[in-house]
Amino acid sequence: MEVECIPFKETGYFSQLICDYLDQKKDLTPFFNRYPLPENFGDQIKEKAANYPKGHRSILVNSLKKQYKGIEAFKATQKNMDALSKETTFTVVTGHQLNLFTGPLYFLYKIVSTINLAKKLNKAHPENHFVPVYWMATEDHDFDEINYFNLHGKKVLWNKKASGAVGRLSTEGLEDVFEVFGAELGNLGLTESLKEIFKKAYLEHSTLTEATRYLANALFGDQGLVIVDGDDAELKELLVPYAKKDILDHTPYDKISETINALSNVSSDYNIQVNPREINYFYLKDDLRERIILKKGKYHVINTHIDFSKEELLEELESHPERFSPNVVARPLYQEVILPNLCYIGGGGELAYWLELKSYFDELGVTFPMLMLRNSALLITEKQSEKVEKMGLKVSHLFMKQHSLINKKIRGISNIDIDFTPQKRLLEEQFEHMYELAEKTDESFLGAVKAQEVKQKKGLDNLEKRLLRAQKRKLKDHVVRLTELQNKLFPNQSLQERQLNFSEMYMQMGDELLPMLLDTLDPFSQDFTILKHK
């Protein structure tokens, strides 16, 4: 196994905000608590220990044991759940949607990053215990985001009419998906193992929550992963006082809006990921998950005839907290209220919206977790790596935009130098003399000189492009081979991890896949990892 690394910011796939965060840019300091360096975890432990209510532990452990009823938890997971009752135990967390059959490959990377961070912390702080947690986004209601996965460039789709929280959806109808999945896999190699995993997860469990818990446990339970479902009445009781602050006082709306303005002032290049609402809760019941809004003095559930007075809403919240579902802004708070958590591990988009939340947490007196960018990886076979070398390129070059990569290759192998940079410099030098001449004679000619310079530069650009196109035609075989290889490793001109399902890699590597990831991915790495395998 060969490992190669390139800085995240050199891949071209990460936002300016995330690149600046990884560089620990001073201007971003107000938007996070502590940067996730090994030496900073000691202070984070002390702060969370002082700020996490002792009574929350017993509620958490009792809820987890109920959630695990009917599933065979690994000993490592049972040990970690029991350990959560002790004041010296803390968590590190990642979260993900209930994507069908894990969805994109980075589902694995998120959880592996979390497991490996817990392992490193257990070694560094033996006086404490650290538990890796996967938070299932069971209350999301965007079914179209999670009802498919990609296999061999095709979309394996669960055709179903759905509404309400996806975790409560019946798995009825997934037999058809299983047939499509099985037919696409065929009967070679490791297909039977994959079919068995899918079958046990989705055809032997009645809801999508149960199926996803089974699958994540089957893949990572031996590593002690604890899986949390936030759609839980007992856990939601802990959220009630914070939900009141949101619904009645609009605390997150005010604080996060201020933060968004402050972030925009740091850089106009920062894209805002989420905007807060005046009320950041949905009403959740049966097949219903709809926003709560204040309308004509009543708390109205949109797209329904449900209305509450202030008193009725508070009564409903106290009696049935499970019917109040936090949105993308309130869910992170919920997580940090119920867990003795130190660090959240997520992708670039997730960390971008977490950076909007710190002042909101501060206002409510909840410790803000450390934010760690999950590991990212490109899995490449030895054969593919050899092809790259034969083309005179490095794997890191494949991260370039396709047209730039092709141009680089064409320039590299062409016996004609198709780079007019020297000619452009010479042209600029000649025009400098013309500018001087115009200033000495008649300054009104400066505009005409400038126009002529622009025209001639444009002419050189067009000629350069035409010659490149001609060379591409002449060297078509090279272009085709390079394009095919990049398209294979970067499907749809996107990162492999965002497109491929883990089953494709499992077909190649089998039971070696997860151990390889666990052995090679370092959560403290500041680099994108390229893994060359047989």
Coordinates of C-alpha atoms in Angstrom, one line a residue:
M1 CA 0.0 0.0 0.0
E2 CA 1.5 3.3 -1.1
V3 CA 0.2 6.5 0.4
E4 CA 0.6 9.9 -1.2
C5 CA -0.7 13.2 0.2
I6 CA -1.5 16.6 -1.2
P7 CA -2.7 19.7 0.7
F8 CA -6.5 20.1 0.7
K9 CA -6.2 23.6 -0.8
E10 CA -4.2 22.3 -3.7
T11 CA -7.0 19.9 -4.8
G12 CA -9.3 22.7 -6.0
Y13 CA -12.2 21.0 -4.3
F14 CA -12.4 22.9 -1.0
S15 CA -13.9 26.3 -0.4
Q16 CA -11.9 29.4 0.6
L17 CA -13.5 29.4 4.0
I18 CA -12.3 25.8 4.7
C19 CA -8.9 26.4 3.3
D20 CA -8.5 29.5 5.6
Y21 CA -9.8 27.5 8.6
L22 CA -7.2 24.8 7.9
D23 CA -4.6 27.5 7.8
Q24 CA -5.9 28.8 11.1
K25 CA -6.4 32.2 9.7
K26 CA -6.5 34.7 12.6
D27 CA -9.6 36.4 11.4
L28 CA -11.6 33.2 11.9
T29 CA -10.6 32.7 15.5
P30 CA -13.9 34.2 16.9
F31 CA -15.9 31.6 15.0
F32 CA -14.5 28.4 16.6
N33 CA -13.5 27.3 20.1
R34 CA -10.2 25.4 19.8
Y35 CA -8.5 24.2 16.6
P36 CA -8.3 20.4 16.7
L37 CA -4.6 19.9 17.4
P38 CA -3.6 17.1 19.7
E39 CA -2.4 19.5 22.3
N40 CA -5.7 21.4 22.5
F41 CA -7.9 18.4 23.6
G42 CA -6.8 18.6 27.2
D43 CA -8.5 22.1 27.7
Q44 CA -11.5 21.0 25.7
I45 CA -11.9 18.0 28.0
K46 CA -11.8 20.3 31.1
E47 CA -14.4 22.7 29.6
K48 CA -16.8 20.0 28.6
A49 CA -16.4 18.2 31.9
A50 CA -17.3 21.4 33.8
N51 CA -20.2 22.2 31.5
Y52 CA -22.0 18.8 30.9
P53 CA -24.8 18.0 33.3
K54 CA -24.1 14.8 35.2
G55 CA -27.8 13.8 34.9
H56 CA -27.6 13.7 31.2
R57 CA -25.3 10.6 31.2
S58 CA -27.9 8.2 32.7
I59 CA -30.6 9.4 30.3
L60 CA -28.2 9.0 27.4
V61 CA -27.1 5.5 28.3
N62 CA -30.7 4.3 29.0
S63 CA -31.9 5.7 25.7
L64 CA -29.0 4.1 23.8
K65 CA -29.7 0.7 25.3
K66 CA -33.3 0.9 24.3
Q67 CA -32.2 1.9 20.8
Y68 CA -30.0 -1.1 20.6
K69 CA -32.7 -3.6 21.6
G70 CA -33.1 -6.2 18.8
I71 CA -29.6 -5.6 17.4
E72 CA -26.5 -7.7 18.3
A73 CA -24.1 -5.0 19.6
F74 CA -20.4 -5.9 19.5
K75 CA -18.7 -6.1 22.9
A76 CA -16.6 -3.0 22.1
T77 CA -19.8 -1.1 21.5
Q78 CA -21.5 -2.4 24.7
K79 CA -18.3 -1.4 26.6
N80 CA -18.4 2.1 25.2
M81 CA -22.1 2.6 25.9
D82 CA -21.5 1.5 29.6
A83 CA -18.5 3.8 29.8
L84 CA -20.7 6.8 28.9
S85 CA -22.2 6.7 32.4
K86 CA -18.8 7.7 33.8
E87 CA -17.7 11.3 34.2
T88 CA -14.3 10.6 32.6
T89 CA -15.8 9.4 29.3
F90 CA -16.3 11.7 26.3
T91 CA -17.4 11.4 22.7
V92 CA -16.2 12.4 19.3
V93 CA -19.0 12.6 16.7
T94 CA -19.8 12.5 13.1
G95 CA -23.2 12.6 11.5
H96 CA -24.7 11.6 8.2
Q97 CA -28.0 11.1 6.4
L98 CA -29.6 7.7 6.1
N99 CA -28.3 7.3 2.5
L100 CA -29.4 4.0 0.9
F101 CA -26.6 1.4 1.4
T102 CA -24.3 4.1 2.8
G103 CA -24.7 6.4 -0.2
P104 CA -21.4 7.9 -1.3
L105 CA -18.0 6.5 -0.3
Y106 CA -17.2 9.3 2.1
F107 CA -19.7 7.8 4.6
L108 CA -16.9 5.4 5.4
Y109 CA -14.3 8.2 5.7
K110 CA -16.4 10.1 8.1
I111 CA -16.8 7.2 10.5
V112 CA -13.2 6.0 10.1
S113 CA -11.9 9.5 10.9
T114 CA -14.1 9.4 14.1
I115 CA -13.0 6.0 15.2
N116 CA -9.3 6.8 14.6
L117 CA -9.6 10.1 16.5
A118 CA -11.1 8.2 19.5
K119 CA -8.2 5.7 19.3
K120 CA -5.6 8.5 19.3
L121 CA -7.2 10.3 22.2
N122 CA -7.4 7.1 24.2
K123 CA -3.7 6.7 23.9
A124 CA -2.9 10.4 24.6
H125 CA -5.2 10.7 27.6
P126 CA -5.4 7.2 29.3
E127 CA -7.1 8.8 32.4
N128 CA -10.1 9.4 30.2
H129 CA -12.1 7.2 27.8
F130 CA -13.3 8.3 24.3
V131 CA -16.1 6.9 22.3
P132 CA -16.7 7.3 18.6
V133 CA -20.3 8.2 17.7
Y134 CA -22.3 8.1 14.5
W135 CA -25.3 10.4 14.7
M136 CA -28.0 9.2 12.3
A137 CA -29.9 12.0 10.7
T138 CA -33.2 10.1 11.1
E139 CA -35.4 13.2 11.2
D140 CA -34.4 14.6 7.8
H141 CA -37.3 14.7 5.4
D142 CA -35.6 15.2 2.1
F143 CA -36.2 11.7 0.7
D144 CA -34.8 12.5 -2.8
E145 CA -31.4 13.1 -1.3
I146 CA -31.1 9.7 0.2
N147 CA -33.2 7.3 -1.9
Y148 CA -30.4 6.1 -4.2
F149 CA -26.7 5.1 -4.6
N150 CA -24.5 4.9 -7.6
L151 CA -23.1 1.6 -8.9
H152 CA -21.0 1.2 -12.0
G153 CA -22.1 4.6 -13.2
K154 CA -25.8 3.8 -12.8
K155 CA -28.3 5.1 -10.3
V156 CA -29.8 2.4 -8.1
L157 CA -33.1 4.1 -7.0
W158 CA -35.7 3.4 -4.4
N159 CA -39.0 4.5 -6.1
K160 CA -41.3 5.3 -3.3
K161 CA -43.7 8.1 -2.3
A162 CA -42.5 9.4 1.0
S163 CA -43.2 12.2 3.5
G164 CA -42.1 12.9 7.0
A165 CA -38.9 11.9 8.8
V166 CA -37.0 9.4 6.6
G167 CA -35.9 7.3 9.6
R168 CA -39.5 6.3 10.2
L169 CA -40.1 5.2 6.6
S170 CA -41.0 1.5 6.1
T171 CA -38.5 -0.5 4.2
E172 CA -41.3 -2.0 2.1
G173 CA -40.4 -1.9 -1.6
L174 CA -36.7 -2.3 -1.1
E175 CA -37.0 -5.9 -2.4
D176 CA -37.1 -4.3 -5.9
V177 CA -34.0 -2.3 -5.2
F178 CA -32.3 -5.5 -4.0
E179 CA -33.1 -7.2 -7.3
V180 CA -31.7 -4.3 -9.3
F181 CA -28.6 -4.3 -7.1
G182 CA -28.1 -8.0 -7.4
A183 CA -28.5 -8.0 -11.2
E184 CA -26.0 -5.2 -11.5
L185 CA -23.4 -7.0 -9.3
G186 CA -23.8 -10.3 -11.1
N187 CA -22.4 -13.4 -9.6
L188 CA -18.7 -12.9 -9.6
G189 CA -16.1 -12.4 -6.8
L190 CA -17.5 -10.8 -3.6
T191 CA -21.0 -10.2 -4.8
E192 CA -22.6 -12.7 -2.4
S193 CA -21.2 -10.9 0.6
L194 CA -22.5 -7.6 -0.5
K195 CA -25.9 -9.0 -1.3
E196 CA -26.1 -10.6 2.1
I197 CA -25.2 -7.3 3.9
F198 CA -27.9 -5.5 1.9
K199 CA -30.5 -8.2 2.5
K200 CA -30.0 -8.4 6.2
A201 CA -30.0 -4.6 6.6
Y202 CA -32.9 -3.6 4.4
L203 CA -35.1 -6.7 3.9
E204 CA -35.0 -7.9 7.5
H205 CA -35.7 -4.6 9.3
S206 CA -38.9 -2.7 9.2
T207 CA -37.7 1.0 9.1
L208 CA -34.9 2.9 7.5
T209 CA -33.5 3.8 10.9
E210 CA -33.3 0.1 11.9
A211 CA -31.7 -0.8 8.6
T212 CA -29.1 1.9 8.8
R213 CA -28.2 1.1 12.4
Y214 CA -27.8 -2.6 11.4
L215 CA -25.6 -1.7 8.5
A216 CA -23.3 0.8 10.3
N217 CA -23.1 -1.7 13.2
A218 CA -22.2 -4.5 10.8
L219 CA -19.4 -2.4 9.2
F220 CA -18.0 -0.7 12.3
G221 CA -19.4 -2.3 15.5
D222 CA -16.2 -4.2 16.1
Q223 CA -14.4 -0.8 16.4
G224 CA -16.8 0.2 19.3
L225 CA -18.8 2.7 17.2
V226 CA -21.9 3.9 19.1
I227 CA -24.9 4.8 16.9
V228 CA -27.3 7.5 18.1
D229 CA -30.8 8.2 16.9
G230 CA -32.0 11.7 17.9
D231 CA -35.6 10.8 17.2
D232 CA -36.1 9.8 20.8
A233 CA -38.6 11.2 23.4
E234 CA -36.3 10.9 26.4
L235 CA -33.4 12.6 24.7
K236 CA -35.7 15.3 23.3
E237 CA -36.7 16.2 26.9
L238 CA -33.2 17.5 27.4
L239 CA -33.7 19.9 24.5
V240 CA -36.9 21.5 25.8
P241 CA -35.4 24.6 27.5
Y242 CA -33.3 25.3 24.4
A243 CA -36.3 24.8 22.1
K244 CA -38.2 27.4 24.1
K245 CA -35.4 29.9 23.7
D246 CA -35.5 29.3 20.0
I247 CA -39.3 29.4 19.5
L248 CA -40.2 32.2 21.9
D249 CA -37.0 34.4 21.9
H250 CA -35.5 33.7 18.5
T251 CA -32.1 33.5 20.1
P252 CA -30.4 31.5 17.3
Y253 CA -31.9 33.8 14.6
D254 CA -30.4 36.9 16.2
K255 CA -27.0 35.4 17.1
I256 CA -26.4 33.5 13.9
S257 CA -27.5 36.5 11.7
E258 CA -24.8 38.6 13.5
T259 CA -22.2 35.9 12.9
I260 CA -23.1 35.7 9.2
N261 CA -22.5 39.4 8.8
A262 CA -19.2 39.1 10.7
L263 CA -18.1 36.2 8.4
S264 CA -19.0 38.2 5.3
N265 CA -16.9 41.1 6.6
V266 CA -13.9 38.8 6.9
S267 CA -14.1 37.8 3.3
S268 CA -16.6 38.2 0.5
D269 CA -15.4 34.8 -0.8
Y270 CA -17.0 33.0 2.1
N271 CA -20.2 31.3 1.0
I272 CA -22.9 31.2 3.7
Q273 CA -24.1 27.6 4.1
V274 CA -27.3 28.0 6.1
N275 CA -29.4 30.9 7.1
P276 CA -31.3 30.8 10.4
R277 CA -35.1 31.1 10.6
E278 CA -37.0 32.9 13.4
I279 CA -38.1 29.4 14.5
N280 CA -35.7 26.5 13.8
Y281 CA -38.0 23.6 14.6
F282 CA -40.3 21.4 12.6
Y283 CA -43.5 19.7 13.9
L284 CA -43.0 16.0 13.6
K285 CA -45.8 13.4 13.7
D286 CA -46.6 10.3 11.7
D287 CA -45.8 11.1 8.1
L288 CA -45.5 14.8 8.8
R289 CA -42.4 17.0 9.3
E290 CA -43.3 20.7 8.6
R291 CA -41.9 24.0 9.8
I292 CA -43.4 25.9 12.6
I293 CA -43.9 29.6 11.9
L294 CA -45.5 32.5 13.8
K295 CA -48.6 33.6 11.9
K296 CA -51.2 36.1 13.0
G297 CA -50.3 35.5 16.7
K298 CA -50.5 31.7 16.4
Y299 CA -47.8 29.1 16.0
H300 CA -48.7 27.5 12.7
V301 CA -47.5 24.3 11.2
I302 CA -47.2 25.1 7.5
N303 CA -49.0 23.0 4.9
T304 CA -51.4 21.9 7.6
H305 CA -54.4 23.2 9.6
I306 CA -52.5 22.8 12.9
D307 CA -52.2 26.0 15.0
F308 CA -51.1 26.5 18.6
S309 CA -51.5 29.5 21.0
K310 CA -48.3 30.2 23.0
E311 CA -49.7 28.3 25.9
E312 CA -50.8 25.4 23.8
L313 CA -47.4 25.2 22.1
L314 CA -45.6 25.1 25.4
E315 CA -47.9 22.4 26.7
E316 CA -47.3 20.4 23.6
L317 CA -43.5 20.9 23.9
E318 CA -43.5 19.7 27.6
S319 CA -45.9 16.8 27.0
H320 CA -44.5 15.6 23.6
P321 CA -41.0 16.8 23.0
E322 CA -40.5 14.1 20.5
R323 CA -42.9 16.0 18.2
F324 CA -40.4 18.9 17.9
S325 CA -37.7 18.3 15.4
P326 CA -34.6 20.6 15.1
N327 CA -33.6 21.9 11.7
V328 CA -30.0 22.1 10.4
V329 CA -29.3 25.1 12.8
A330 CA -30.8 23.6 15.9
R331 CA -29.6 20.0 15.4
P332 CA -26.0 20.7 16.3
L333 CA -27.0 22.2 19.6
Y334 CA -29.2 19.2 20.3
Q335 CA -26.2 16.9 19.7
E336 CA -24.0 18.9 22.1
V337 CA -26.6 19.1 24.8
I338 CA -27.2 15.3 25.0
L339 CA -23.6 14.1 24.4
P340 CA -20.4 14.7 26.4
N341 CA -18.8 15.6 23.1
L342 CA -15.4 17.2 22.4
C343 CA -15.2 17.3 18.6
Y344 CA -17.4 17.2 15.5
I345 CA -16.0 15.6 12.4
G346 CA -17.6 16.6 9.1
G347 CA -17.1 17.6 5.5
G348 CA -16.3 21.1 4.2
G349 CA -19.9 22.1 3.8
E350 CA -20.8 20.9 7.3
L351 CA -17.9 22.7 9.0
A352 CA -18.8 25.9 7.1
Y353 CA -22.2 26.0 8.8
W354 CA -20.8 25.0 12.2
L355 CA -18.6 28.1 12.0
E356 CA -21.8 30.2 12.0
L357 CA -23.0 28.7 15.3
K358 CA -20.4 29.5 18.0
S359 CA -22.0 32.8 19.3
Y360 CA -25.4 31.0 19.5
F361 CA -23.8 28.2 21.7
D362 CA -22.1 30.8 23.8
E363 CA -25.3 32.7 24.4
L364 CA -27.0 29.4 25.6
G365 CA -24.0 28.3 27.8
V366 CA -23.3 25.1 25.8
T367 CA -19.7 24.2 25.1
F368 CA -18.8 24.6 21.4
P369 CA -17.1 21.5 20.1
M370 CA -13.8 21.4 18.2
L371 CA -14.4 21.2 14.5
M372 CA -12.3 18.7 12.4
L373 CA -12.4 18.2 8.7
R374 CA -12.9 14.5 7.9
N375 CA -10.4 12.6 6.0
S376 CA -10.7 12.5 2.2
A377 CA -9.2 9.9 0.0
L378 CA -8.7 8.8 -3.6
L379 CA -8.4 5.0 -4.0
I380 CA -6.4 4.1 -7.1
T381 CA -5.2 0.7 -8.2
E382 CA -1.5 0.0 -9.0
K383 CA -2.5 -0.5 -12.7
Q384 CA -4.1 3.0 -12.8
S385 CA -1.1 4.5 -11.0
E386 CA 1.2 2.9 -13.6
K387 CA -0.9 4.4 -16.4
V388 CA -0.5 7.9 -14.8
E389 CA 3.3 7.4 -14.7
K390 CA 3.5 6.2 -18.3
M391 CA 1.7 9.5 -19.3
G392 CA 4.5 11.4 -17.6
L393 CA 2.1 12.8 -14.9
K394 CA 1.6 12.6 -11.2
V395 CA -1.7 11.4 -9.6
S396 CA -2.0 14.9 -8.1
H397 CA -2.3 16.3 -11.6
L398 CA -5.6 14.5 -12.0
F399 CA -7.2 16.9 -9.6
M400 CA -6.9 19.6 -12.2
K401 CA -10.0 20.7 -14.3
Q402 CA -10.1 18.4 -17.3
H403 CA -9.4 21.1 -20.0
S404 CA -6.3 22.3 -18.0
L405 CA -5.1 18.7 -17.5
I406 CA -5.4 18.0 -21.2
N407 CA -3.6 21.2 -22.1
K408 CA -0.8 20.4 -19.7
K409 CA -0.4 17.0 -21.3
I410 CA -0.5 18.3 -24.8
R411 CA 2.1 20.9 -24.1
G412 CA 4.2 18.2 -22.4
I413 CA 4.3 15.8 -25.3
S414 CA 4.0 18.2 -28.2
N415 CA 7.1 18.8 -30.4
I416 CA 5.8 22.3 -30.9
D417 CA 6.0 24.8 -28.1
I418 CA 2.4 26.0 -27.8
D419 CA 3.0 28.6 -25.1
F420 CA 2.9 32.2 -26.2
T421 CA 3.9 33.6 -22.8
P422 CA 7.3 34.8 -24.2
Q423 CA 5.6 36.5 -27.2
K424 CA 3.1 38.2 -24.9
R425 CA 5.9 39.6 -22.7
L426 CA 7.7 40.8 -25.8
L427 CA 4.5 42.5 -27.0
E428 CA 4.1 44.2 -23.7
E429 CA 7.6 45.5 -23.9
Q430 CA 7.0 46.9 -27.3
F431 CA 3.8 48.6 -26.2
E432 CA 5.5 50.2 -23.2
H433 CA 7.6 52.1 -25.8
M434 CA 4.4 53.1 -27.7
Y435 CA 2.8 54.3 -24.4
E436 CA 5.9 56.5 -23.8
L437 CA 5.7 57.9 -27.3
A438 CA 2.0 58.7 -27.0
E439 CA 2.5 60.5 -23.7
K440 CA 5.2 62.7 -25.3
T441 CA 3.2 63.5 -28.4
D442 CA -0.5 63.4 -27.7
E443 CA -2.0 61.6 -24.6
S444 CA -5.3 61.2 -26.4
F445 CA -3.6 58.4 -28.3
L446 CA -3.1 56.3 -25.1
G447 CA -6.6 54.8 -25.5
A448 CA -5.9 53.8 -29.1
V449 CA -2.6 52.2 -28.1
K450 CA -4.3 50.3 -25.2
A451 CA -7.0 49.0 -27.6
Q452 CA -4.3 47.8 -30.1
E453 CA -2.4 46.0 -27.3
V454 CA -5.6 44.3 -26.1
K455 CA -6.4 43.3 -29.7
Q456 CA -3.0 41.8 -30.4
K457 CA -2.9 39.9 -27.1
K458 CA -6.3 38.5 -27.9
G459 CA -5.1 37.5 -31.3
L460 CA -2.2 35.6 -29.7
D461 CA -4.6 33.9 -27.3
N462 CA -6.9 32.8 -30.1
L463 CA -3.9 31.5 -32.1
E464 CA -2.6 29.6 -29.1
K465 CA -6.0 28.0 -28.6
R466 CA -6.3 27.0 -32.2
L467 CA -2.9 25.4 -32.2
L468 CA -3.7 23.5 -29.1
R469 CA -6.9 22.3 -30.6
A470 CA -5.0 21.2 -33.7
Q471 CA -2.4 19.3 -31.5
K472 CA -5.3 17.7 -29.5
R473 CA -6.6 16.3 -32.8
K474 CA -3.1 15.1 -33.8
L475 CA -2.5 13.6 -30.4
K476 CA -6.1 12.3 -30.0
D477 CA -5.1 8.9 -28.6
H478 CA -3.2 10.5 -25.7
V479 CA -6.2 12.8 -24.9
V480 CA -8.6 9.8 -25.0
R481 CA -6.5 7.7 -22.6
L482 CA -6.0 10.6 -20.2
T483 CA -9.7 11.6 -20.3
E484 CA -10.8 8.0 -19.7
L485 CA -8.5 7.6 -16.7
Q486 CA -9.5 10.9 -15.1
N487 CA -13.2 10.1 -15.7
K488 CA -12.8 6.8 -14.0
L489 CA -11.1 8.3 -10.9
F490 CA -13.1 11.5 -10.9
P491 CA -16.6 10.4 -12.0
N492 CA -18.8 13.3 -13.3
Q493 CA -15.7 15.5 -12.8
S494 CA -16.2 15.2 -9.1
L495 CA -14.3 13.6 -6.2
Q496 CA -14.5 9.8 -6.3
E497 CA -15.7 9.8 -2.7
R498 CA -18.8 11.9 -3.6
Q499 CA -19.9 9.6 -6.4
L500 CA -19.0 6.0 -5.8
N501 CA -20.7 3.6 -3.4
F502 CA -18.4 1.6 -1.1
S503 CA -19.6 -1.6 -2.8
E504 CA -17.5 -0.9 -5.9
M505 CA -14.4 -0.7 -3.8
Y506 CA -15.4 -3.7 -1.7
M507 CA -15.7 -5.7 -5.0
Q508 CA -12.0 -4.9 -5.6
M509 CA -10.6 -5.2 -2.1
G510 CA -13.1 -7.2 -0.1
D511 CA -12.5 -7.4 3.7
E512 CA -9.2 -5.5 3.3
L513 CA -11.1 -2.3 2.5
L514 CA -12.0 -1.1 6.0
P515 CA -8.8 -2.3 7.8
M516 CA -6.8 -0.4 5.1
L517 CA -8.8 2.8 5.7
L518 CA -8.5 2.4 9.5
D519 CA -4.7 1.8 9.2
T520 CA -3.9 4.7 6.8
L521 CA -6.3 7.6 7.5
D522 CA -5.0 10.0 10.1
P523 CA -7.7 12.4 11.4
F524 CA -5.0 15.0 12.3
S525 CA -3.7 15.1 8.7
Q526 CA -4.0 18.4 6.9
D527 CA -3.8 16.6 3.5
F528 CA -6.0 14.8 1.0
T529 CA -4.9 11.1 0.9
I530 CA -4.2 9.1 -2.2
L531 CA -4.2 5.4 -1.5
K532 CA -2.6 3.0 -4.1
H533 CA -3.9 -0.5 -3.7
K534 CA -3.6 -3.8 -5.7

